[in-house]
Amino acid sequence: MAKFGVEFVPSEPYWKTTFYAIQAEKKGFDYLWITDHFNNRNVYVALTAAALYTEKIKLGPGVTNPYLINPVVTAQAIASLNEMAPGRAILGIGAGDKTTLKSTGLEMHKPLTAVKECVEIVRRMTSEKSVTFEGDIFRTNDAKFLFKPRTEIPIYIGAQGPKMLELAGRLGDGVLINAGHPKDVSYAVGRVEKGLERSERGLADVDVAAYTSFSIHENLEKATQAAVPVVAYVAAGSPEVVLQRHDIDPEKAEKISKALRAGKWGEAFGLVSSRMIEAFSVCGTPEMCMERITQLLKSGISQFVVGSPIGPNVRKAIDLISEEIIPHFEG
Ligand code: F42
């Protein structure tokens, strides 16, 4: 049985994200992920509001990073959330978005090491009385909480590059793969499996999530129009190897990137091709989305996350997913 997650970007007022969270829980979603970028609303405030108005959905940042937020503060925040929503907190950690980090003056120094040390510090802070840690990047000296955290908070690693995917397999309770095409997801699952070998675990021991750009509507054209802006950003930011995997001309992606940087939205969005939509989103009518999810499940995922934009109208899209998609994959 597939698990379903939903991702919200806290770019809208808190009451709206909370409303969507309540709706998602009622409509059968198992996981709620909120993205973390300093230039949007604060992720833990959004999660706290959602926690107060929900009862069973699991919820957490998808994903925070060790550069902007020190691991002990991440441990404190997630332990506090887990007190407010007992046993429901989940934690997504990744390297962080390069562009946003740059604008804060932070360098993404040794991302693999930073993520690995962050995972260890969070795990130890939420399970041990006092933590002394000597890492390459982080250190703690007899760090302890003055409250007792509930333990066992699952940690998911947000990963794209081959080494980070392996690290996720080696260390994570789960992995958030930022892709929605079977070619990318199969590749990623292969790397996760490599990491799993080193931890003497198998694929069934971790929750492998496809964290997708998703857009659903009964009318294909409307679903596609909603997906275009997100796909423009993904295409512009994709490494050449990924563009090649989908037969996308890197020059075209570079043109989109240039237009986005210049704020020429019309030009950028006009350059998005149907091949890019197919490669970088799960988009279309309920039947089309169902077919893609079936393929992704065959690639080895255990959780399917519907991410931004979700559809031309988020509330209606959540209804449509719960009526047409989730029941199809239950049981
Ligand atoms: N980023 C955010 O800032 N906010 C979000 O809400 C968010 C959500 C999200 C969800 C799922 C997901 O998969 C990613 C998400 N991201 C989000 C993006 C995430 O933070 C990363 O930017 C993204 O996953 C890309 O990182 P990556 O996993 O591809 O790792 C990068 C940094 C990388 O270069 N990886 C290489 C690899 O092969 O995996 C490793 C490079 C390497 O080996 N580095 C060495 C080391 O020790 O780290 C040393 C290099 C040196 O400095 O000498």
Short mmCIF file of C-alpha atoms in Angstrom, two decimals, residues 82 107 307:
data_model
loop_
_atom_site.label_atom_id
_atom_site.label_comp_id
_atom_site.label_asym_id
_atom_site.label_seq_id
_atom_site.Cartn_x
_atom_site.Cartn_y
_atom_site.Cartn_z
CA ASN A 82 7.08 16.14 18.79
CA GLU A 107 28.96 28.87 2.05
CA GLY A 307 4.37 19.02 -4.19
#
